[in-house]
Amino acid sequence: MWWAFTAASLALVVAFLASPGSAGVTSRTTGDAALAGRVAELLPDGRSAGGSVGLSVALVERGRTTRAALGTTDGSTPVTPDTAFETGSVQKVLTATLLAELLEAKKITLTDTLAELWPDVRFADPAVGAITIRQLATHTAGLPSIPAQDPAFVRAMAIHLLGGNGYAALSDPMRTLATLTGVGPGERPSFAYSNLGYAVLAETLAEVDGRDYGTALRARVLDPLGMRDTTIRDTAGTPRGAALPHSTAGVPTVPFTNLPWAAVGTGTWTTSADLVKFLATGRSPSAPTAPTRTHTPLADVPDYAKHDGRIGLGWQIWLRVLTFAVPTLVSGALLCTVTVITAQLP
């Protein structure tokens, strides 16, 4: 299997400022002018893009990287290629790479169950304890994304609706999972995207590694790839010079933080430059085995059937060429992962 990434970009906060006099995202650009123009055409309102805040882009084409930055981090400070943005759910592919590293080290297998890996945990439902690592990593464990059974669920939703950090109210994901009943993959596991599943996966990987999630990720994935600007925060706030998350009304919002939920993208930050380093590991003939094994299709994704969609370990894979990825709402901001990939698989 080999991959040719014709473009990889971290597209970040695209929000609409409430003030009609706000400068558009194209009012300030740095880096390659042609790339900036091409990216501006992809934004929701075309070249003017209304009052979009800012984004940082890195285009990798035939082994050459071109960079551009558009707009500002907060309405006044220009975005640069080194500006950090919240990763959102992009963090899941980093978590899956940590899993791949532990698979290579033979510290875990995809068929290991939660009951086997957590022998001291008493699961209220044996079906939950029987969930495998493969099912967690491919979103086929039959788990809800955010568990309504969490005692703090209502409070967390209320905080979120009021513009706060709702994740901070949620309980430890593994402790919550152990209390769940009536969930699980069933006889025919199917794809169901789950933040809870990935939070539990990360706690399980940390248990197997013998270090907390952030330390294990740093040692096994980030440092070997030189991803020095990819960080996990255990307290509120943002990295120095980071782009503020915004709501679709153009209002700055509170970044999500809750360390036990970091694997799903709470308190996690990265740059377009770091993501280029990460993507580069999967397209070289001499690429390490661990990162590339995450690209192997393991389950169907019915939502992406028209693109022959599959999911590997964390990666949602289209076997046909796409031109634009679907935007998703993360932390109250319209986070567009603009990753145009040409995948050639045997």
Tab-separated table of C-alpha atoms in Angstrom:
chain	number	residue	atom	x	y	z
A	1	MET	CA	0.000	0.000	0.000
A	2	TRP	CA	1.288	3.471	-0.781
A	3	TRP	CA	-0.118	6.953	-0.585
A	4	ALA	CA	0.438	10.093	-2.633
A	5	PHE	CA	-0.761	13.139	-0.762
A	6	THR	CA	-1.476	15.781	-3.377
A	7	ALA	CA	-2.500	18.237	-0.705
A	8	ALA	CA	-2.618	18.319	3.049
A	9	SER	CA	-3.693	21.335	4.958
A	10	LEU	CA	-4.764	22.220	8.405
A	11	ALA	CA	-7.737	24.454	7.815
A	12	LEU	CA	-8.725	26.058	10.881
A	13	VAL	CA	-11.176	28.478	12.356
A	14	VAL	CA	-13.522	29.764	9.697
A	15	ALA	CA	-16.044	31.937	11.510
A	16	PHE	CA	-18.169	34.899	10.586
A	17	LEU	CA	-17.588	38.092	12.527
A	18	ALA	CA	-20.677	39.825	13.841
A	19	SER	CA	-19.503	43.296	12.880
A	20	PRO	CA	-20.262	44.163	9.246
A	21	GLY	CA	-17.081	46.244	9.156
A	22	SER	CA	-14.809	43.310	10.042
A	23	ALA	CA	-11.935	42.614	7.704
A	24	GLY	CA	-12.323	39.453	5.611
A	25	VAL	CA	-9.912	36.554	5.829
A	26	THR	CA	-8.223	37.615	2.579
A	27	SER	CA	-7.387	41.093	3.871
A	28	ARG	CA	-4.118	39.692	5.271
A	29	THR	CA	-2.172	36.908	3.632
A	30	THR	CA	1.375	35.646	3.996
A	31	GLY	CA	3.336	32.995	2.189
A	32	ASP	CA	2.560	31.811	-1.326
A	33	ALA	CA	0.077	34.204	-2.958
A	34	ALA	CA	-1.154	31.672	-5.520
A	35	LEU	CA	-1.910	29.099	-2.819
A	36	ALA	CA	-3.670	31.731	-0.705
A	37	GLY	CA	-5.869	32.561	-3.680
A	38	ARG	CA	-6.708	28.916	-4.331
A	39	VAL	CA	-7.635	28.376	-0.694
A	40	ALA	CA	-9.783	31.519	-0.615
A	41	GLU	CA	-11.873	30.014	-3.409
A	42	LEU	CA	-12.661	27.015	-1.183
A	43	LEU	CA	-14.022	29.123	1.664
A	44	PRO	CA	-17.806	29.240	2.140
A	45	ASP	CA	-18.278	32.732	0.665
A	46	GLY	CA	-15.650	32.543	-2.052
A	47	ARG	CA	-12.805	35.030	-2.221
A	48	SER	CA	-14.380	37.572	0.127
A	49	ALA	CA	-15.355	34.866	2.676
A	50	GLY	CA	-17.539	37.273	4.630
A	51	GLY	CA	-15.867	37.860	7.976
A	52	SER	CA	-13.898	34.613	8.280
A	53	VAL	CA	-11.170	34.817	10.901
A	54	GLY	CA	-8.133	32.899	9.688
A	55	LEU	CA	-6.430	29.706	8.619
A	56	SER	CA	-3.012	28.208	7.978
A	57	VAL	CA	-2.356	25.943	5.004
A	58	ALA	CA	0.450	23.669	3.865
A	59	LEU	CA	0.250	22.121	0.393
A	60	VAL	CA	2.386	19.059	-0.262
A	61	GLU	CA	2.674	18.308	-3.965
A	62	ARG	CA	5.262	16.055	-5.619
A	63	GLY	CA	7.474	16.259	-2.566
A	64	ARG	CA	7.411	20.073	-2.406
A	65	THR	CA	5.702	21.950	0.425
A	66	THR	CA	4.093	25.344	-0.171
A	67	ARG	CA	2.707	27.401	2.720
A	68	ALA	CA	0.219	30.199	3.080
A	69	ALA	CA	-1.663	31.868	5.918
A	70	LEU	CA	-4.819	33.939	5.649
A	71	GLY	CA	-6.552	36.247	8.093
A	72	THR	CA	-5.900	36.671	11.796
A	73	THR	CA	-5.913	34.670	15.001
A	74	ASP	CA	-8.155	37.058	16.931
A	75	GLY	CA	-9.257	39.826	14.576
A	76	SER	CA	-5.934	41.664	14.616
A	77	THR	CA	-2.878	39.350	14.881
A	78	PRO	CA	-1.947	37.807	11.499
A	79	VAL	CA	-1.933	34.031	11.176
A	80	THR	CA	1.439	32.482	10.288
A	81	PRO	CA	2.463	28.937	9.275
A	82	ASP	CA	3.543	28.412	12.888
A	83	THR	CA	0.249	29.494	14.454
A	84	ALA	CA	-1.240	26.785	16.662
A	85	PHE	CA	-4.903	25.832	16.329
A	86	GLU	CA	-7.040	23.381	18.271
A	87	THR	CA	-6.704	19.977	16.640
A	88	GLY	CA	-10.283	18.930	17.246
A	89	SER	CA	-10.866	15.361	16.109
A	90	VAL	CA	-7.663	15.323	14.069
A	91	GLN	CA	-6.234	14.198	17.423
A	92	LYS	CA	-7.853	10.816	16.855
A	93	VAL	CA	-5.421	9.896	14.068
A	94	LEU	CA	-2.524	10.727	16.394
A	95	THR	CA	-4.111	8.483	19.040
A	96	ALA	CA	-4.465	5.731	16.450
A	97	THR	CA	-0.765	6.099	15.598
A	98	LEU	CA	0.068	5.571	19.270
A	99	LEU	CA	-1.986	2.379	19.071
A	100	ALA	CA	-0.040	1.314	15.977
A	101	GLU	CA	3.256	1.876	17.793
A	102	LEU	CA	2.085	-0.310	20.697
A	103	LEU	CA	0.949	-2.964	18.218
A	104	GLU	CA	4.409	-2.935	16.652
A	105	ALA	CA	5.959	-3.251	20.120
A	106	LYS	CA	3.664	-6.251	20.762
A	107	LYS	CA	2.319	-4.663	23.920
A	108	ILE	CA	-1.271	-4.980	22.712
A	109	THR	CA	-3.321	-6.688	19.989
A	110	LEU	CA	-6.437	-5.611	18.133
A	111	THR	CA	-8.357	-8.577	19.542
A	112	ASP	CA	-7.636	-7.726	23.189
A	113	THR	CA	-10.823	-6.901	25.073
A	114	LEU	CA	-11.397	-4.213	27.677
A	115	ALA	CA	-12.103	-6.867	30.299
A	116	GLU	CA	-8.724	-8.467	29.597
A	117	LEU	CA	-6.827	-5.183	29.678
A	118	TRP	CA	-8.674	-3.833	32.726
A	119	PRO	CA	-8.921	-6.919	34.989
A	120	ASP	CA	-9.678	-4.825	38.070
A	121	VAL	CA	-12.626	-3.004	36.486
A	122	ARG	CA	-16.087	-4.395	37.127
A	123	PHE	CA	-18.200	-3.835	34.017
A	124	ALA	CA	-21.933	-3.529	34.633
A	125	ASP	CA	-22.560	-5.176	31.261
A	126	PRO	CA	-20.363	-8.081	30.058
A	127	ALA	CA	-20.959	-6.928	26.459
A	128	VAL	CA	-19.096	-3.707	27.254
A	129	GLY	CA	-16.180	-5.606	28.739
A	130	ALA	CA	-16.042	-7.714	25.572
A	131	ILE	CA	-15.395	-4.662	23.346
A	132	THR	CA	-12.094	-5.075	21.493
A	133	ILE	CA	-9.342	-2.590	20.724
A	134	ARG	CA	-10.100	-2.945	17.029
A	135	GLN	CA	-13.735	-1.970	17.646
A	136	LEU	CA	-12.737	1.102	19.649
A	137	ALA	CA	-10.206	2.225	17.025
A	138	THR	CA	-12.630	1.772	14.098
A	139	HIS	CA	-15.719	3.276	15.790
A	140	THR	CA	-17.520	-0.075	15.619
A	141	ALA	CA	-17.881	-0.626	19.376
A	142	GLY	CA	-21.497	0.509	19.443
A	143	LEU	CA	-20.828	3.281	21.959
A	144	PRO	CA	-22.478	6.703	22.132
A	145	SER	CA	-20.304	9.692	21.298
A	146	ILE	CA	-21.051	11.491	24.566
A	147	PRO	CA	-22.697	9.218	27.161
A	148	ALA	CA	-26.052	10.501	28.381
A	149	GLN	CA	-25.588	8.193	31.370
A	150	ASP	CA	-22.705	10.330	32.626
A	151	PRO	CA	-23.977	11.926	35.868
A	152	ALA	CA	-22.725	15.286	34.618
A	153	PHE	CA	-24.230	15.008	31.121
A	154	VAL	CA	-27.039	17.531	31.609
A	155	ARG	CA	-24.706	20.001	33.288
A	156	ALA	CA	-22.108	19.570	30.544
A	157	MET	CA	-24.684	20.232	27.824
A	158	ALA	CA	-25.955	23.311	29.644
A	159	ILE	CA	-22.420	24.697	29.961
A	160	HIS	CA	-21.793	24.031	26.274
A	161	LEU	CA	-25.003	25.782	25.206
A	162	LEU	CA	-23.979	28.793	27.278
A	163	GLY	CA	-20.658	28.975	25.443
A	164	GLY	CA	-18.511	27.327	28.100
A	165	ASN	CA	-16.246	24.279	28.243
A	166	GLY	CA	-18.826	21.524	28.542
A	167	TYR	CA	-16.209	18.786	28.367
A	168	ALA	CA	-14.759	19.957	31.686
A	169	ALA	CA	-17.877	18.711	33.464
A	170	LEU	CA	-17.730	15.167	32.075
A	171	SER	CA	-16.546	12.306	34.256
A	172	ASP	CA	-13.603	10.032	33.612
A	173	PRO	CA	-14.544	8.132	30.416
A	174	MET	CA	-13.382	4.699	31.600
A	175	ARG	CA	-15.270	5.015	34.869
A	176	THR	CA	-18.399	6.052	32.989
A	177	LEU	CA	-18.047	3.244	30.459
A	178	ALA	CA	-17.929	0.637	33.211
A	179	THR	CA	-21.414	1.676	34.340
A	180	LEU	CA	-23.055	1.507	30.895
A	181	THR	CA	-25.540	-1.211	29.991
A	182	GLY	CA	-27.410	-1.990	26.806
A	183	VAL	CA	-24.619	-0.775	24.522
A	184	GLY	CA	-21.941	-2.588	22.570
A	185	PRO	CA	-21.184	-3.801	19.057
A	186	GLY	CA	-23.852	-6.519	18.893
A	187	GLU	CA	-23.616	-9.518	16.605
A	188	ARG	CA	-22.919	-7.395	13.516
A	189	PRO	CA	-20.719	-4.425	14.485
A	190	SER	CA	-21.325	-1.306	12.424
A	191	PHE	CA	-19.743	2.129	12.227
A	192	ALA	CA	-20.952	4.645	14.825
A	193	TYR	CA	-18.628	7.577	15.522
A	194	SER	CA	-17.815	7.770	19.232
A	195	ASN	CA	-15.785	10.296	21.202
A	196	LEU	CA	-16.298	8.120	24.279
A	197	GLY	CA	-14.773	5.170	22.439
A	198	TYR	CA	-11.614	7.102	21.596
A	199	ALA	CA	-11.284	8.534	25.094
A	200	VAL	CA	-11.480	4.983	26.465
A	201	LEU	CA	-9.013	3.791	23.820
A	202	ALA	CA	-6.502	6.429	24.936
A	203	GLU	CA	-6.885	5.512	28.617
A	204	THR	CA	-6.388	1.869	27.696
A	205	LEU	CA	-3.248	2.622	25.663
A	206	ALA	CA	-1.873	4.601	28.596
A	207	GLU	CA	-2.588	1.665	30.902
A	208	VAL	CA	-0.738	-0.693	28.570
A	209	ASP	CA	2.184	1.699	28.055
A	210	GLY	CA	2.570	2.425	31.772
A	211	ARG	CA	2.563	6.218	31.266
A	212	ASP	CA	-0.197	8.798	30.952
A	213	TYR	CA	-1.610	9.402	27.462
A	214	GLY	CA	0.233	12.671	26.840
A	215	THR	CA	3.605	11.283	27.899
A	216	ALA	CA	3.173	8.112	25.851
A	217	LEU	CA	2.076	10.079	22.769
A	218	ARG	CA	5.018	12.452	23.106
A	219	ALA	CA	7.560	9.640	23.488
A	220	ARG	CA	6.215	7.231	20.874
A	221	VAL	CA	4.755	9.540	18.199
A	222	LEU	CA	5.354	13.281	18.495
A	223	ASP	CA	9.054	13.427	19.375
A	224	PRO	CA	10.142	10.786	16.816
A	225	LEU	CA	8.346	12.785	14.098
A	226	GLY	CA	9.689	16.139	15.276
A	227	MET	CA	6.198	17.457	16.081
A	228	ARG	CA	7.381	19.887	18.759
A	229	ASP	CA	4.470	22.305	18.368
A	230	THR	CA	1.781	19.668	18.911
A	231	THR	CA	0.764	19.885	22.554
A	232	ILE	CA	-1.782	18.752	25.133
A	233	ARG	CA	-2.895	21.190	27.824
A	234	ASP	CA	-4.109	20.052	31.224
A	235	THR	CA	-5.318	23.513	32.220
A	236	ALA	CA	-7.474	26.185	30.630
A	237	GLY	CA	-5.891	28.644	28.227
A	238	THR	CA	-4.112	28.516	24.886
A	239	PRO	CA	-0.513	28.131	23.704
A	240	ARG	CA	1.375	31.386	23.076
A	241	GLY	CA	0.208	33.042	19.858
A	242	ALA	CA	-2.481	30.431	19.201
A	243	ALA	CA	-5.617	31.121	17.194
A	244	LEU	CA	-8.690	31.592	19.334
A	245	PRO	CA	-11.637	29.288	18.642
A	246	HIS	CA	-14.736	31.120	17.435
A	247	SER	CA	-18.422	30.386	17.104
A	248	THR	CA	-20.160	30.713	13.763
A	249	ALA	CA	-21.348	34.139	14.911
A	250	GLY	CA	-17.734	35.286	15.082
A	251	VAL	CA	-17.617	35.330	18.874
A	252	PRO	CA	-14.474	33.910	20.555
A	253	THR	CA	-15.316	30.799	22.582
A	254	VAL	CA	-13.682	28.954	25.452
A	255	PRO	CA	-11.296	26.181	24.303
A	256	PHE	CA	-12.273	22.681	25.393
A	257	THR	CA	-10.110	21.118	28.106
A	258	ASN	CA	-10.484	17.880	30.071
A	259	LEU	CA	-7.330	15.788	30.220
A	260	PRO	CA	-9.029	12.344	30.325
A	261	TRP	CA	-10.801	13.344	27.091
A	262	ALA	CA	-7.687	14.754	25.364
A	263	ALA	CA	-7.582	11.961	22.775
A	264	VAL	CA	-10.766	13.278	21.181
A	265	GLY	CA	-9.333	16.797	20.821
A	266	THR	CA	-9.853	18.622	24.119
A	267	GLY	CA	-6.894	20.799	25.072
A	268	THR	CA	-4.928	19.610	22.045
A	269	TRP	CA	-3.159	21.991	19.661
A	270	THR	CA	-1.036	21.696	16.526
A	271	THR	CA	0.242	23.613	13.502
A	272	SER	CA	-0.014	23.026	9.770
A	273	ALA	CA	3.769	22.519	9.722
A	274	ASP	CA	3.531	19.704	12.271
A	275	LEU	CA	0.727	18.014	10.346
A	276	VAL	CA	2.914	18.008	7.237
A	277	LYS	CA	5.540	16.114	9.223
A	278	PHE	CA	2.883	13.666	10.365
A	279	LEU	CA	1.455	13.075	6.892
A	280	ALA	CA	4.926	12.654	5.418
A	281	THR	CA	5.414	9.454	7.413
A	282	GLY	CA	2.788	7.690	5.309
A	283	ARG	CA	3.940	8.522	1.795
A	284	SER	CA	7.598	7.499	1.701
A	285	PRO	CA	8.584	4.020	0.408
A	286	SER	CA	10.699	3.733	3.562
A	287	ALA	CA	7.943	4.954	5.885
A	288	PRO	CA	7.833	3.364	9.356
A	289	THR	CA	5.467	0.410	9.578
A	290	ALA	CA	3.429	1.694	12.513
A	291	PRO	CA	2.026	4.916	10.959
A	292	THR	CA	1.265	3.243	7.617
A	293	ARG	CA	-0.635	0.333	9.167
A	294	THR	CA	-3.279	2.796	10.380
A	295	HIS	CA	-4.312	3.270	6.719
A	296	THR	CA	-5.374	-0.338	6.178
A	297	PRO	CA	-9.176	-0.442	5.655
A	298	LEU	CA	-10.817	-2.506	8.400
A	299	ALA	CA	-14.525	-1.635	8.301
A	300	ASP	CA	-17.098	-0.092	5.987
A	301	VAL	CA	-18.470	3.401	6.583
A	302	PRO	CA	-21.982	3.485	5.075
A	303	ASP	CA	-22.125	7.298	5.171
A	304	TYR	CA	-19.267	7.360	2.656
A	305	ALA	CA	-20.497	4.526	0.433
A	306	LYS	CA	-20.469	6.665	-2.715
A	307	HIS	CA	-16.739	7.191	-2.188
A	308	ASP	CA	-16.034	3.519	-1.374
A	309	GLY	CA	-15.489	4.691	2.198
A	310	ARG	CA	-13.715	2.570	4.784
A	311	ILE	CA	-12.146	3.194	8.153
A	312	GLY	CA	-8.759	2.000	9.312
A	313	LEU	CA	-7.239	2.713	12.700
A	314	GLY	CA	-8.616	6.209	13.208
A	315	TRP	CA	-8.322	7.122	9.520
A	316	GLN	CA	-11.481	7.505	7.448
A	317	ILE	CA	-10.365	6.408	4.008
A	318	TRP	CA	-11.895	7.148	0.628
A	319	LEU	CA	-10.727	4.914	-2.192
A	320	ARG	CA	-11.877	7.433	-4.779
A	321	VAL	CA	-10.352	10.892	-5.150
A	322	LEU	CA	-12.059	13.655	-3.178
A	323	THR	CA	-11.684	17.374	-3.675
A	324	PHE	CA	-12.846	18.642	-0.292
A	325	ALA	CA	-13.482	17.133	3.101
A	326	VAL	CA	-16.763	17.666	4.932
A	327	PRO	CA	-16.614	20.455	7.549
A	328	THR	CA	-17.387	19.452	11.137
A	329	LEU	CA	-18.339	21.522	14.152
A	330	VAL	CA	-15.668	21.448	16.830
A	331	SER	CA	-15.553	23.676	19.895
A	332	GLY	CA	-18.214	25.931	18.502
A	333	ALA	CA	-16.086	26.771	15.462
A	334	LEU	CA	-16.477	25.617	11.900
A	335	LEU	CA	-13.388	23.448	11.594
A	336	CYS	CA	-12.731	22.433	8.009
A	337	THR	CA	-10.140	19.746	7.522
A	338	VAL	CA	-9.126	20.495	3.956
A	339	THR	CA	-7.185	17.388	3.075
A	340	VAL	CA	-7.216	16.414	-0.568
A	341	ILE	CA	-5.754	12.944	-0.874
A	342	THR	CA	-5.116	10.650	-3.807
A	343	ALA	CA	-4.927	7.147	-2.376
A	344	GLN	CA	-3.695	4.214	-4.428
A	345	LEU	CA	-4.321	0.895	-2.766
A	346	PRO	CA	-3.770	-2.631	-4.021
